[in-house]
Amino acid sequence: MEQPEGYRNLEGELLQLLAERAAQRVQKTLRPGEDYLPVTGKVLGADDLLAGVDAVLDGWLTAGRYAVAFEREFAAWFGSRYSALVNSGSSANLVAFSTLTSPKLFDEALRPGDEVITVAAGFPTTVNPLIQYGCVPVFVDIDLATHNIATEHLEAALSPKTRAVMLAHTLGNPFDVATVKAFCERHRLWLVEDTCDALGATYQGQKCGTFGHLASVSFYPAHHITMGEGGAVLVNDRRLKKIVESFRDWGRDCWCEPGVDNTCGKRFGHQLGELPLGYDHKYIYSHIGYNLKATDTQAAIGLSQLRKADAFVAQRRANHAGLLERLRPLEPFFHLPQATPGSEPSWFGFLLTVRAGSGLDRTDLTRYLEGNKIGTRLLFGG
C-alpha cells in the first residue's frame, strides 16, 4: 500500500531534522594530559546515522533490503563471491567453524577429536568454536617481528589427526599467507582466516579474507568499519555458502531470503531423509544451528560505513606510520611492529613488546601510560 502524502512529508521532515542534528555532532578535540586517549574509537557521520533511521522507518527490523545490499557490496569490496551477515565477529568465527562440521561435507567434515592448528596469542573466539565442537586446538608460538604465527613450526604441529588451520591476521598485519596456504594444500587441510582485525589488509596485492576456505570479519565499534555489533563470513564455494547460511539461520535446509517463500520452486516437493514426501522445505532443519542474523538497521549503518572503508584504512596506515617514526628511538627497549614481507597491513593497533634485558617492566609501563590517560590493551591471549 502506498503511504499517504502526509506521512511521506512527515518522514521527509523527520529526516531533515535528524540530518541537522547529526551535523551538529563534532568530534571533540583531545587535550593532551587532560582527556583520556582511548585505544580506538568509532567514526560515525550524519550519513551513517540517517541510514540507520531510514531502515527503522521501513518498519522491517530483521534482515531485509539493507542486509541484502550489504552482503552483495561487502563481498564485491573484498573480491569474494559471497558474504553472509551475522551479529558479531565472534559469531562469524562460530559459523565459519561450524560449517566445517556439517554432515553435508561427508568425509571432509571435522569431527570431535580432530586437531586444528592455531596461534598461541589470539582472541578467545578464534579458539572457542574448536573447543565447543570437541576439536583439539594445537597452539603454535608467534614470531616477535610480526606477532603472527611462526610458520617454521607448522610441520612440527602436524599430526595424523590434523584437519584444519584457523588463524587471525594479528592486529591487521597479515600472517605469512603463502607459507600457511601451501602447508594446508600440501596436507589437504581446511583454512579459516580470522580477518576481524584486518579489514583492508592485503598480501601480495590480494585482500586478506579471500585466501582461506572461509573467513570472518567484525564490525564492533573498535574495528575498521562498524555497525555497533555485527560481523560477516566470507566464502567463495557455493556449497559452503549454503551451509554457512544454514548454521546462521536456525540450521534450516531452505535457502530462501527472510520474507521470501519457494525460491526453489518445489517447497512441498522435497523428499529429505525419512520425512514424508512434500514436507514443507521451509521447516526442514539439516543442522543444529543458531539464529545469528543482524538487523536491517545495523546493515544500513554498515553499508554507509563500507563506502568509507578505503579512507578509514588509509588513515589507519598513516597513523601507524606516524607512531612508528616517532617511536624509532625506543627500539633498544621495544620490539616495534614489522609488516609481514609481501603484505600491506591494515593496522588495528600499535603493538609494543618489551625487550628482554631492557630494564622495563610491562606492568609498570602499563600503569604509567594509563596514569597519564593513554589507553592500553594486552595482545589478547590469556
Short mmCIF file of C-alpha atoms in Angstrom, two decimals:
data_model
loop_
_atom_site.label_atom_id
_atom_site.label_comp_id
_atom_site.label_asym_id
_atom_site.label_seq_id
_atom_site.Cartn_x
_atom_site.Cartn_y
_atom_site.Cartn_z
CA MET A 1 0.00 0.00 0.00
CA GLU A 2 1.33 3.44 -0.92
CA GLN A 3 1.99 5.75 2.02
CA PRO A 4 -0.31 8.79 2.39
CA GLU A 5 1.13 12.11 1.23
CA GLY A 6 1.09 13.49 4.78
CA TYR A 7 3.11 10.53 6.06
CA ARG A 8 5.73 10.96 3.33
CA ASN A 9 6.02 14.67 4.15
CA LEU A 10 6.41 13.88 7.85
CA GLU A 11 9.08 11.30 7.08
CA GLY A 12 10.97 13.82 4.95
CA GLU A 13 10.77 16.46 7.69
CA LEU A 14 11.98 13.97 10.28
CA LEU A 15 14.97 13.01 8.16
CA GLN A 16 15.79 16.69 7.61
CA LEU A 17 15.70 17.37 11.36
CA LEU A 18 17.86 14.35 12.03
CA ALA A 19 20.35 15.47 9.38
CA GLU A 20 20.63 18.88 11.05
CA ARG A 21 21.04 17.29 14.49
CA ALA A 22 23.65 14.83 13.26
CA ALA A 23 25.57 17.63 11.53
CA GLN A 24 25.92 19.36 14.90
CA ARG A 25 27.81 16.39 16.27
CA VAL A 26 31.50 17.27 16.17
CA GLN A 27 34.48 15.20 17.23
CA LYS A 28 35.86 16.52 20.49
CA THR A 29 39.45 17.75 20.27
CA LEU A 30 41.52 15.80 22.76
CA ARG A 31 43.60 17.82 25.22
CA PRO A 32 46.92 16.04 25.94
CA GLY A 33 47.28 15.13 29.60
CA GLU A 34 43.70 16.15 30.39
CA ASP A 35 41.48 13.89 28.29
CA TYR A 36 41.76 10.10 28.31
CA LEU A 37 43.08 8.85 24.97
CA PRO A 38 41.25 5.57 24.19
CA VAL A 39 42.94 2.80 22.27
CA THR A 40 40.42 3.12 19.47
CA GLY A 41 37.07 4.65 18.58
CA LYS A 42 34.33 4.68 16.01
CA VAL A 43 33.96 7.41 13.37
CA LEU A 44 30.27 7.95 12.58
CA GLY A 45 28.89 10.67 10.33
CA ALA A 46 25.42 12.05 9.77
CA ASP A 47 25.01 9.82 6.72
CA ASP A 48 25.62 6.69 8.81
CA LEU A 49 23.04 7.69 11.42
CA LEU A 50 20.47 8.67 8.81
CA ALA A 51 20.90 5.33 7.06
CA GLY A 52 20.04 3.60 10.32
CA VAL A 53 16.99 5.80 10.84
CA ASP A 54 15.84 5.16 7.27
CA ALA A 55 15.97 1.41 7.96
CA VAL A 56 13.90 1.86 11.13
CA LEU A 57 11.30 3.85 9.21
CA ASP A 58 10.90 0.87 6.87
CA GLY A 59 9.45 -1.00 9.83
CA TRP A 60 11.26 -4.16 8.68
CA LEU A 61 13.52 -4.67 11.68
CA THR A 62 15.13 -8.03 10.93
CA ALA A 63 17.48 -8.60 7.98
CA GLY A 64 15.96 -7.02 4.88
CA ARG A 65 16.84 -4.89 1.87
CA TYR A 66 19.86 -3.27 3.54
CA ALA A 67 21.22 -6.65 4.63
CA VAL A 68 20.93 -7.98 1.08
CA ALA A 69 22.68 -4.89 -0.30
CA PHE A 70 25.40 -5.03 2.34
CA GLU A 71 26.20 -8.69 1.69
CA ARG A 72 26.45 -8.04 -2.05
CA GLU A 73 28.59 -4.89 -1.79
CA PHE A 74 30.78 -6.24 1.01
CA ALA A 75 31.67 -9.36 -0.98
CA ALA A 76 32.41 -7.21 -4.03
CA TRP A 77 34.67 -4.90 -1.98
CA PHE A 78 36.69 -7.90 -0.83
CA GLY A 79 36.70 -9.68 -4.17
CA SER A 80 34.86 -12.63 -2.67
CA ARG A 81 31.91 -14.43 -4.30
CA TYR A 82 29.68 -14.32 -1.22
CA SER A 83 29.34 -12.81 2.23
CA ALA A 84 26.90 -13.69 4.99
CA LEU A 85 25.99 -11.01 7.53
CA VAL A 86 25.89 -12.09 11.19
CA ASN A 87 25.51 -10.34 14.54
CA SER A 88 29.20 -10.24 15.57
CA GLY A 89 32.72 -11.20 14.57
CA SER A 90 32.65 -13.89 17.25
CA SER A 91 29.51 -15.31 15.64
CA ALA A 92 31.29 -15.16 12.29
CA ASN A 93 34.05 -17.37 13.71
CA LEU A 94 31.45 -19.72 15.18
CA VAL A 95 29.52 -20.00 11.89
CA ALA A 96 32.69 -20.42 9.81
CA PHE A 97 33.97 -23.25 12.00
CA SER A 98 30.52 -24.83 12.39
CA THR A 99 30.31 -25.02 8.60
CA LEU A 100 33.28 -27.39 8.54
CA THR A 101 31.47 -29.80 10.88
CA SER A 102 28.45 -30.20 8.59
CA PRO A 103 27.41 -33.75 7.68
CA LYS A 104 26.80 -32.37 4.18
CA LEU A 105 30.62 -32.39 3.80
CA PHE A 106 30.65 -36.18 4.32
CA ASP A 107 34.22 -37.44 4.90
CA GLU A 108 35.61 -33.89 4.72
CA ALA A 109 33.69 -32.79 7.84
CA LEU A 110 35.53 -32.08 11.08
CA ARG A 111 34.67 -34.38 13.97
CA PRO A 112 35.30 -34.39 17.74
CA GLY A 113 38.93 -35.25 18.44
CA ASP A 114 40.25 -33.72 15.21
CA GLU A 115 43.16 -31.32 15.70
CA VAL A 116 43.16 -27.72 14.48
CA ILE A 117 46.35 -25.67 14.32
CA THR A 118 46.02 -22.13 15.66
CA VAL A 119 48.24 -19.44 17.16
CA ALA A 120 49.19 -19.10 20.83
CA ALA A 121 48.43 -15.36 21.08
CA GLY A 122 44.95 -14.70 19.76
CA PHE A 123 41.46 -13.60 20.72
CA PRO A 124 39.41 -16.29 22.55
CA THR A 125 36.65 -16.52 19.96
CA THR A 126 39.13 -17.70 17.34
CA VAL A 127 39.64 -20.77 19.51
CA ASN A 128 36.30 -21.19 21.33
CA PRO A 129 34.41 -22.82 18.42
CA LEU A 130 37.09 -25.52 18.15
CA ILE A 131 36.56 -26.45 21.78
CA GLN A 132 32.77 -26.19 21.54
CA TYR A 133 32.75 -28.79 18.75
CA GLY A 134 35.12 -31.12 20.59
CA CYS A 135 38.16 -30.45 18.41
CA VAL A 136 41.65 -30.04 19.87
CA PRO A 137 43.47 -26.71 19.38
CA VAL A 138 47.19 -27.14 18.71
CA PHE A 139 48.94 -23.90 19.62
CA VAL A 140 51.94 -22.58 17.71
CA ASP A 141 54.02 -19.70 19.07
CA ILE A 142 54.38 -16.31 17.43
CA ASP A 143 57.17 -14.55 15.59
CA LEU A 144 58.24 -11.43 17.54
CA ALA A 145 58.74 -9.33 14.42
CA THR A 146 55.18 -9.65 13.07
CA HIS A 147 53.38 -11.19 16.10
CA ASN A 148 51.82 -13.72 13.73
CA ILE A 149 52.25 -17.49 13.75
CA ALA A 150 55.87 -18.66 13.46
CA THR A 151 55.40 -20.71 10.31
CA GLU A 152 58.67 -22.62 10.76
CA HIS A 153 56.87 -24.61 13.48
CA LEU A 154 53.89 -25.68 11.35
CA GLU A 155 55.28 -29.08 10.35
CA ALA A 156 56.11 -29.89 13.97
CA ALA A 157 52.49 -29.13 14.93
CA LEU A 158 51.14 -31.55 12.32
CA SER A 159 49.82 -34.97 13.33
CA PRO A 160 47.65 -37.66 11.70
CA LYS A 161 44.68 -36.01 13.46
CA THR A 162 45.26 -32.53 11.98
CA ARG A 163 42.31 -31.47 9.81
CA ALA A 164 42.33 -27.66 9.71
CA VAL A 165 44.17 -24.41 10.40
CA MET A 166 42.35 -21.41 11.91
CA LEU A 167 44.39 -18.22 12.29
CA ALA A 168 43.91 -14.49 12.75
CA HIS A 169 45.87 -11.76 10.98
CA THR A 170 47.29 -10.22 14.16
CA LEU A 171 46.22 -6.60 14.69
CA GLY A 172 45.72 -6.10 10.96
CA ASN A 173 49.15 -7.48 9.99
CA PRO A 174 48.70 -10.44 7.60
CA PHE A 175 50.22 -13.76 8.56
CA ASP A 176 52.56 -15.43 6.06
CA VAL A 177 49.73 -16.45 3.74
CA ALA A 178 51.91 -18.12 1.11
CA THR A 179 53.53 -20.49 3.60
CA VAL A 180 50.31 -21.24 5.50
CA LYS A 181 48.27 -21.84 2.36
CA ALA A 182 50.93 -24.08 0.82
CA PHE A 183 51.04 -26.06 4.09
CA CYS A 184 47.24 -26.50 4.01
CA GLU A 185 47.23 -27.56 0.36
CA ARG A 186 50.11 -29.99 0.88
CA HIS A 187 48.32 -31.72 3.75
CA ARG A 188 44.72 -31.28 2.50
CA LEU A 189 43.64 -29.10 5.43
CA TRP A 190 40.79 -26.61 5.76
CA LEU A 191 41.93 -22.98 6.21
CA VAL A 192 39.83 -20.41 8.11
CA GLU A 193 41.07 -16.79 8.14
CA ASP A 194 40.04 -14.68 11.11
CA THR A 195 40.13 -11.27 9.43
CA CYS A 196 38.24 -9.48 12.23
CA ASP A 197 41.14 -7.08 12.89
CA ALA A 198 42.42 -6.83 9.33
CA LEU A 199 39.75 -5.39 7.05
CA GLY A 200 41.54 -3.98 4.00
CA ALA A 201 44.89 -5.68 4.65
CA THR A 202 46.48 -7.23 1.56
CA TYR A 203 49.01 -9.95 0.89
CA GLN A 204 50.77 -9.86 -2.49
CA GLY A 205 48.11 -7.40 -3.64
CA GLN A 206 45.12 -9.59 -2.70
CA LYS A 207 42.81 -8.77 0.19
CA CYS A 208 43.13 -10.93 3.28
CA GLY A 209 39.92 -12.83 3.87
CA THR A 210 39.94 -14.28 0.35
CA PHE A 211 42.69 -16.89 0.72
CA GLY A 212 41.01 -19.40 3.03
CA HIS A 213 38.03 -21.65 2.51
CA LEU A 214 36.17 -19.31 4.88
CA ALA A 215 36.95 -16.01 6.59
CA SER A 216 35.43 -13.92 9.37
CA VAL A 217 35.13 -10.15 9.78
CA SER A 218 33.97 -7.99 12.71
CA PHE A 219 32.08 -4.68 12.78
CA TYR A 220 32.40 -3.95 16.51
CA PRO A 221 32.95 -0.21 17.25
CA ALA A 222 36.71 -0.73 17.68
CA HIS A 223 37.05 -2.14 14.17
CA HIS A 224 37.76 -0.59 10.79
CA ILE A 225 34.09 -0.06 9.98
CA THR A 226 31.25 -0.51 12.44
CA MET A 227 27.56 -1.20 12.70
CA GLY A 228 27.68 -1.44 16.51
CA GLU A 229 27.58 -5.20 16.83
CA GLY A 230 27.97 -7.18 13.64
CA GLY A 231 30.16 -9.45 11.57
CA ALA A 232 30.33 -11.38 8.33
CA VAL A 233 31.54 -14.67 6.89
CA LEU A 234 33.29 -14.57 3.51
CA VAL A 235 33.15 -17.63 1.26
CA ASN A 236 33.76 -18.45 -2.40
CA ASP A 237 32.42 -22.01 -2.58
CA ARG A 238 28.64 -22.18 -3.22
CA ARG A 239 28.36 -25.46 -1.32
CA LEU A 240 29.94 -23.86 1.77
CA LYS A 241 27.80 -20.73 1.33
CA LYS A 242 24.58 -22.73 1.76
CA ILE A 243 25.96 -24.40 4.89
CA VAL A 244 27.07 -21.03 6.33
CA GLU A 245 23.57 -19.63 5.85
CA SER A 246 22.00 -22.75 7.33
CA PHE A 247 24.01 -22.55 10.56
CA ARG A 248 23.29 -18.81 10.79
CA ASP A 249 19.54 -19.26 10.14
CA TRP A 250 18.44 -21.85 12.74
CA GLY A 251 20.06 -24.77 10.87
CA ARG A 252 17.32 -24.83 8.25
CA ASP A 253 17.76 -26.60 4.93
CA CYS A 254 15.85 -23.95 2.98
CA TRP A 255 17.84 -21.08 1.47
CA CYS A 256 15.03 -18.54 0.92
CA GLU A 257 15.74 -14.95 1.95
CA PRO A 258 13.75 -13.70 5.01
CA GLY A 259 10.17 -12.97 3.95
CA VAL A 260 10.52 -14.98 0.72
CA ASP A 261 8.98 -18.39 0.06
CA ASN A 262 9.55 -21.14 -2.51
CA THR A 263 12.77 -19.91 -4.13
CA CYS A 264 13.48 -23.46 -5.29
CA GLY A 265 10.01 -23.81 -6.87
CA LYS A 266 9.32 -27.09 -5.06
CA ARG A 267 8.78 -26.10 -1.44
CA PHE A 268 6.35 -29.01 -1.00
CA GLY A 269 8.09 -31.37 -3.41
CA HIS A 270 11.18 -32.46 -1.47
CA GLN A 271 11.96 -35.92 -0.17
CA LEU A 272 14.51 -35.47 2.63
CA GLY A 273 15.58 -38.32 4.86
CA GLU A 274 12.66 -40.20 6.36
CA LEU A 275 10.32 -37.20 6.34
CA PRO A 276 7.09 -37.56 4.36
CA LEU A 277 7.29 -36.58 0.70
CA GLY A 278 6.28 -32.94 0.37
CA TYR A 279 7.09 -31.95 3.96
CA ASP A 280 7.42 -28.13 3.97
CA HIS A 281 11.06 -27.47 2.98
CA LYS A 282 10.97 -24.11 4.76
CA TYR A 283 10.69 -26.01 8.05
CA ILE A 284 13.23 -28.76 7.50
CA TYR A 285 16.43 -28.42 9.55
CA SER A 286 19.61 -30.18 8.47
CA HIS A 287 21.94 -28.76 11.15
CA ILE A 288 21.82 -27.92 14.85
CA GLY A 289 22.08 -24.23 14.05
CA TYR A 290 21.64 -20.81 15.59
CA ASN A 291 19.86 -17.52 14.95
CA LEU A 292 22.79 -15.17 14.34
CA LYS A 293 21.30 -12.70 11.87
CA ALA A 294 21.89 -8.96 12.16
CA THR A 295 19.13 -6.36 11.95
CA ASP A 296 18.49 -4.20 8.90
CA THR A 297 19.30 -1.11 10.98
CA GLN A 298 22.79 -2.48 11.60
CA ALA A 299 23.16 -3.39 7.93
CA ALA A 300 22.13 0.12 6.84
CA ILE A 301 24.77 1.74 9.05
CA GLY A 302 27.33 -0.81 7.88
CA LEU A 303 26.54 -0.15 4.23
CA SER A 304 27.12 3.56 4.78
CA GLN A 305 30.37 2.84 6.62
CA LEU A 306 31.55 0.48 3.87
CA ARG A 307 31.64 3.38 1.42
CA LYS A 308 34.30 4.99 3.66
CA ALA A 309 36.32 1.83 4.24
CA ASP A 310 39.16 2.73 1.88
CA ALA A 311 39.58 6.14 3.54
CA PHE A 312 39.47 4.59 7.03
CA VAL A 313 42.13 2.03 6.10
CA ALA A 314 44.36 4.72 4.59
CA GLN A 315 44.06 6.84 7.75
CA ARG A 316 44.94 3.88 9.98
CA ARG A 317 48.05 3.22 7.89
CA ALA A 318 49.05 6.88 8.13
CA ASN A 319 48.51 6.93 11.91
CA HIS A 320 50.58 3.78 12.34
CA ALA A 321 53.41 5.15 10.18
CA GLY A 322 53.46 8.36 12.22
CA LEU A 323 53.71 6.48 15.51
CA LEU A 324 56.39 4.17 14.15
CA GLU A 325 58.53 7.11 13.04
CA ARG A 326 58.26 8.80 16.44
CA LEU A 327 59.00 5.62 18.41
CA ARG A 328 62.04 4.51 16.39
CA PRO A 329 64.46 5.92 19.02
CA LEU A 330 62.95 3.49 21.56
CA GLU A 331 63.96 0.33 19.66
CA PRO A 332 66.57 -0.60 22.31
CA PHE A 333 63.61 -1.03 24.70
CA PHE A 334 60.86 -2.42 22.44
CA HIS A 335 60.26 -4.79 19.58
CA LEU A 336 58.45 -2.41 17.21
CA PRO A 337 55.85 -3.90 14.83
CA GLN A 338 57.01 -5.03 11.40
CA ALA A 339 54.82 -5.73 8.40
CA THR A 340 54.89 -9.29 7.11
CA PRO A 341 57.04 -9.41 3.93
CA GLY A 342 54.85 -9.07 0.84
CA SER A 343 51.97 -7.54 2.78
CA GLU A 344 50.34 -4.17 3.28
CA PRO A 345 48.73 -4.26 6.73
CA SER A 346 45.52 -2.51 7.68
CA TRP A 347 46.63 -1.76 11.23
CA PHE A 348 44.22 -2.36 14.09
CA GLY A 349 46.54 -1.09 16.82
CA PHE A 350 50.15 -0.27 17.58
CA LEU A 351 51.86 -3.12 19.39
CA LEU A 352 54.84 -2.61 21.70
CA THR A 353 56.69 -5.65 23.08
CA VAL A 354 59.18 -5.01 25.88
CA ARG A 355 62.62 -6.39 25.04
CA ALA A 356 64.21 -8.82 27.46
CA GLY A 357 67.04 -7.10 29.31
CA SER A 358 65.71 -3.60 28.58
CA GLY A 359 65.17 -2.83 32.26
CA LEU A 360 61.48 -2.12 31.64
CA ASP A 361 58.63 -3.91 33.36
CA ARG A 362 55.46 -4.32 31.31
CA THR A 363 53.05 -3.86 34.22
CA ASP A 364 54.85 -0.74 35.44
CA LEU A 365 54.81 0.69 31.91
CA THR A 366 51.10 -0.07 31.50
CA ARG A 367 50.29 1.63 34.79
CA TYR A 368 52.36 4.66 33.80
CA LEU A 369 50.57 5.02 30.44
CA GLU A 370 47.12 4.57 31.98
CA GLY A 371 48.05 7.01 34.75
CA ASN A 372 48.84 9.55 32.05
CA LYS A 373 45.48 8.94 30.35
CA ILE A 374 46.81 6.82 27.48
CA GLY A 375 44.67 3.74 26.92
CA THR A 376 46.33 0.32 26.63
CA ARG A 377 45.39 -3.28 25.84
CA LEU A 378 47.38 -6.50 26.07
CA LEU A 379 47.72 -8.70 22.99
CA PHE A 380 44.65 -10.88 23.56
CA GLY A 381 45.85 -14.36 24.57
CA GLY A 382 45.40 -15.35 28.19
#
